[in-house]
Structures are given as structure tokens and as C-alpha cells.
Short mmCIF file of C-alpha atoms in Angstrom, two decimals:
data_model
loop_
_atom_site.label_atom_id
_atom_site.label_comp_id
_atom_site.label_asym_id
_atom_site.label_seq_id
_atom_site.Cartn_x
_atom_site.Cartn_y
_atom_site.Cartn_z
CA VAL A 1 -8.04 93.16 6.96
CA LEU A 2 -8.99 92.02 3.46
CA VAL A 3 -12.54 92.96 2.51
CA ASP A 4 -14.08 91.16 -0.45
CA ALA A 5 -16.61 93.79 -1.50
CA ASP A 6 -17.15 92.49 -5.02
CA LEU A 7 -20.93 92.10 -5.04
CA ASP A 8 -20.82 90.33 -8.39
CA GLY A 9 -18.87 87.33 -7.13
CA GLY A 10 -16.27 87.57 -4.41
CA ASP A 11 -13.65 84.87 -4.31
CA ALA A 12 -11.33 85.85 -1.45
CA SER A 13 -12.84 83.27 0.90
CA LEU A 14 -12.27 80.54 -1.68
CA LEU A 15 -8.69 81.66 -2.35
CA CYS A 16 -8.03 81.90 1.41
CA ARG A 17 -9.68 78.49 2.00
CA LEU A 18 -12.20 79.81 4.52
CA GLU A 19 -15.29 77.94 5.59
CA GLU A 20 -18.58 79.31 4.34
CA ARG A 21 -20.26 81.28 7.08
CA TYR A 22 -21.26 84.89 6.90
CA THR A 23 -20.39 87.36 4.16
CA VAL A 24 -20.33 91.05 3.36
CA ALA A 25 -23.99 90.58 2.34
CA ASP A 26 -24.81 89.91 6.01
CA VAL A 27 -23.21 93.22 6.98
CA LEU A 28 -24.99 95.10 4.21
CA GLY A 29 -28.29 93.49 5.19
CA ALA A 30 -27.79 94.41 8.90
CA ARG A 31 -27.84 90.74 9.95
CA ARG A 32 -24.25 90.80 11.28
CA THR A 33 -21.57 93.36 12.13
CA VAL A 34 -18.22 93.55 10.39
CA ARG A 35 -16.52 92.11 13.49
CA GLU A 36 -18.93 89.14 13.54
CA VAL A 37 -18.24 88.32 9.90
CA LEU A 38 -14.43 88.56 9.99
CA GLN A 39 -12.59 85.24 9.72
CA PRO A 40 -8.94 84.46 10.31
CA GLY A 41 -7.13 84.06 7.01
CA PRO A 42 -3.64 83.05 5.91
CA GLY A 43 -0.59 84.91 7.18
CA GLY A 44 -2.41 86.47 10.12
CA ILE A 45 -4.83 88.58 8.09
CA GLN A 46 -8.52 88.86 8.82
CA VAL A 47 -10.91 88.35 5.90
CA LEU A 48 -14.40 89.74 5.40
CA PRO A 49 -15.72 87.21 2.84
CA GLY A 50 -17.61 88.31 -0.21
CA VAL A 51 -20.69 86.87 -1.80
CA TRP A 52 -20.33 84.06 -4.30
CA GLY A 53 -23.18 83.35 -6.67
CA PRO A 54 -25.85 85.12 -4.63
CA THR A 55 -29.40 83.89 -5.08
CA SER A 56 -30.61 87.44 -4.61
CA PRO A 57 -28.56 90.64 -5.01
CA PRO A 58 -27.10 91.97 -1.76
CA ASP A 59 -28.42 95.25 -0.39
CA ASP A 60 -26.45 97.98 -2.16
CA SER A 61 -28.48 100.90 -0.83
CA PRO A 62 -26.79 104.02 0.57
CA PRO A 63 -27.62 103.04 4.20
CA ALA A 64 -26.23 99.52 3.64
CA ARG A 65 -23.01 100.87 2.12
CA GLN A 66 -22.65 103.33 4.99
CA ARG A 67 -23.16 100.51 7.50
CA LEU A 68 -20.28 98.58 5.91
CA ILE A 69 -18.01 101.65 5.76
CA ASP A 70 -18.76 102.54 9.40
CA GLY A 71 -18.00 98.96 10.41
CA LEU A 72 -14.68 99.06 8.57
CA ARG A 73 -13.77 102.36 10.19
CA GLY A 74 -14.47 100.69 13.54
CA LEU A 75 -11.55 98.33 12.87
CA ALA A 76 -8.98 101.13 13.16
CA ASN A 77 -7.72 99.89 16.53
CA GLN A 78 -7.17 96.32 15.34
CA ALA A 79 -6.02 96.64 11.73
CA ASP A 80 -2.94 98.29 10.27
CA PHE A 81 -4.63 98.39 6.85
CA VAL A 82 -8.05 97.68 5.44
CA VAL A 83 -7.82 96.56 1.83
CA ALA A 84 -11.12 96.40 -0.04
CA ASP A 85 -11.38 94.46 -3.28
CA ALA A 86 -14.43 95.94 -4.96
CA GLY A 87 -14.11 94.05 -8.22
CA ASN A 88 -14.05 95.61 -11.63
CA GLY A 89 -17.62 96.83 -12.00
CA LEU A 90 -19.03 100.29 -11.48
CA ARG A 91 -21.60 99.44 -8.84
CA PRO A 92 -22.45 102.12 -6.29
CA MET A 93 -20.48 100.06 -3.72
CA VAL A 94 -17.30 100.68 -5.68
CA GLY A 95 -17.92 104.43 -5.71
CA SER A 96 -18.63 104.51 -1.98
CA LEU A 97 -15.44 102.66 -1.15
CA TRP A 98 -13.45 104.78 -3.63
CA GLN A 99 -14.70 108.03 -2.08
CA THR A 100 -13.87 106.95 1.49
CA ALA A 101 -10.47 105.42 0.74
CA GLU A 102 -7.16 106.93 1.74
CA MET A 103 -5.60 105.46 -1.38
CA VAL A 104 -6.92 103.77 -4.51
CA LEU A 105 -5.04 100.88 -6.11
CA MET A 106 -6.13 100.01 -9.63
CA VAL A 107 -4.99 96.73 -11.17
CA ALA A 108 -4.70 96.38 -14.93
CA THR A 109 -3.11 94.05 -17.44
CA PRO A 110 -1.41 95.04 -20.71
CA GLU A 111 -4.36 93.83 -22.81
CA LEU A 112 -6.25 96.65 -24.54
CA PRO A 113 -9.67 95.86 -22.93
CA SER A 114 -8.06 96.06 -19.48
CA VAL A 115 -6.35 99.36 -20.29
CA MET A 116 -9.62 100.81 -21.57
CA ASP A 117 -11.65 99.49 -18.62
CA THR A 118 -9.12 100.85 -16.14
CA TYR A 119 -9.22 104.32 -17.69
CA ALA A 120 -13.03 104.22 -17.88
CA SER A 121 -13.26 103.21 -14.22
CA ILE A 122 -10.93 105.98 -13.11
CA LYS A 123 -12.90 108.49 -15.19
CA ALA A 124 -16.29 107.38 -13.85
CA LEU A 125 -15.28 106.98 -10.23
CA SER A 126 -13.21 110.14 -9.94
CA ALA A 127 -16.00 112.39 -11.16
CA GLY A 128 -16.93 113.35 -7.59
CA ASN A 129 -13.89 115.43 -6.57
CA LEU A 130 -11.47 112.63 -5.86
CA LEU A 131 -8.87 113.75 -3.36
CA VAL A 132 -7.05 110.46 -2.80
CA PRO A 133 -3.98 109.29 -4.67
CA ILE A 134 -4.47 106.74 -7.41
CA HIS A 135 -1.85 104.03 -7.84
CA LEU A 136 -1.69 101.52 -10.67
CA LEU A 137 -0.37 97.98 -10.55
CA VAL A 138 0.15 96.31 -13.91
CA ASN A 139 -0.33 92.58 -13.50
CA GLN A 140 0.39 89.70 -15.90
CA ALA A 141 2.87 91.70 -17.97
CA PRO A 142 5.44 89.59 -19.83
CA ASP A 143 8.27 91.86 -18.64
CA ALA A 144 9.02 95.15 -16.89
CA SER A 145 9.01 97.18 -20.11
CA ALA A 146 5.49 95.99 -21.01
CA ALA A 147 4.30 96.90 -17.51
CA GLU A 148 5.94 100.31 -17.78
CA GLU A 149 4.40 100.94 -21.20
CA THR A 150 0.92 99.99 -19.92
CA HIS A 151 1.28 102.24 -16.91
CA GLY A 152 2.49 105.06 -19.16
CA ARG A 153 -0.54 104.80 -21.45
CA ILE A 154 -3.05 104.85 -18.60
CA ALA A 155 -1.21 107.55 -16.63
CA ALA A 156 -0.85 109.80 -19.69
CA ALA A 157 -4.55 109.52 -20.55
CA CYS A 158 -5.60 110.24 -16.95
CA LEU A 159 -3.32 113.25 -16.74
CA ARG A 160 -4.29 114.65 -20.14
CA PHE A 161 -8.05 114.15 -20.05
CA LEU A 162 -8.85 114.03 -16.32
CA ALA A 163 -6.00 116.08 -14.82
CA LEU A 164 -5.38 113.16 -12.44
CA PRO A 165 -1.92 111.81 -11.73
CA VAL A 166 -1.64 108.01 -11.56
CA THR A 167 1.52 106.70 -9.94
CA ARG A 168 3.15 103.26 -10.11
CA ALA A 169 2.22 100.95 -7.30
#
């Protein structure tokens, strides 16, 4: 299951060429359940579409976030994995998903703003006793050595200043 939980502009439904129906905002707002919102996507995956250009911000309250997380946990008997794309912001939704995850996958590029944002996100989101492994995928690198160097910079900073290991994805 792919969950587009980026409340600032999800695009998984567009990339997966899904018809516009219900979104994660309907789950957060208690108008639909996770199972009602899921749509078949490419390659046999199920997609929980995100919001795109919302006219009003989706409910991001603690009860709404818990409703979404409980609904995702309810998919355990039908999904091998639940992958949540929470975007690159530091909304409370991101923190809730981070704290309930079995594994965190961060995606960065070799550009300095991406490296800095990735470190800042790990620092901010791990402040609450993170007990899950953090993995880093370096995307859009010109070659393997640039990807390795980017990973090394982020991993070294996280280990030195946060005492958190970050492994290669």
C-alpha cells in the first residue's frame, strides 16, 4: 500500500494515473475509512491518494492522525508493506507517521539545501526517542561516488551530533 500523506500537495494519484475520488483528507476528516479510500494502482499496489491543492487544510489534529494510523494498521492482513510518503515538511502528520513507523526512509539529493533539510528533518523528528532505524536514499546523484559522499556527510552529522546511525538504503 502506498499512502500519500503529504498534506501540502500529494501527487501519487497523479503519478499513478488514478481517477479523482476520495483522499487521505477524507480519512482524516472521518468521512471515509482507509479501506474505502484505497484505489488499485499500477503493478498491483493499492494507493491511498493524497490531497492536491486543497481549498481548506485537511484535519491534522491528533485524533485525525490517530484515525489514519489506526486505519493503516488495520491493513496488516492485506498488505505486505505500507509505505507512507509524508512529503518534506515538518507537519505534525510527519512526526506521527515517523513515530509509528517500523523503518524510516529519508530521500535526499546531493545539493546542499537537500543535505541540510534532510539533517534538519532527522534532528527535529527524532527528538522524541526514536527507536526505528533510519535509512537514507540519495537520489539524482550523477554517479555512485557522489551518492556515497552525500550519504557520508548526512550519516556523519547524524552520528556525531544526534548519536543516530543512518544506513544506506
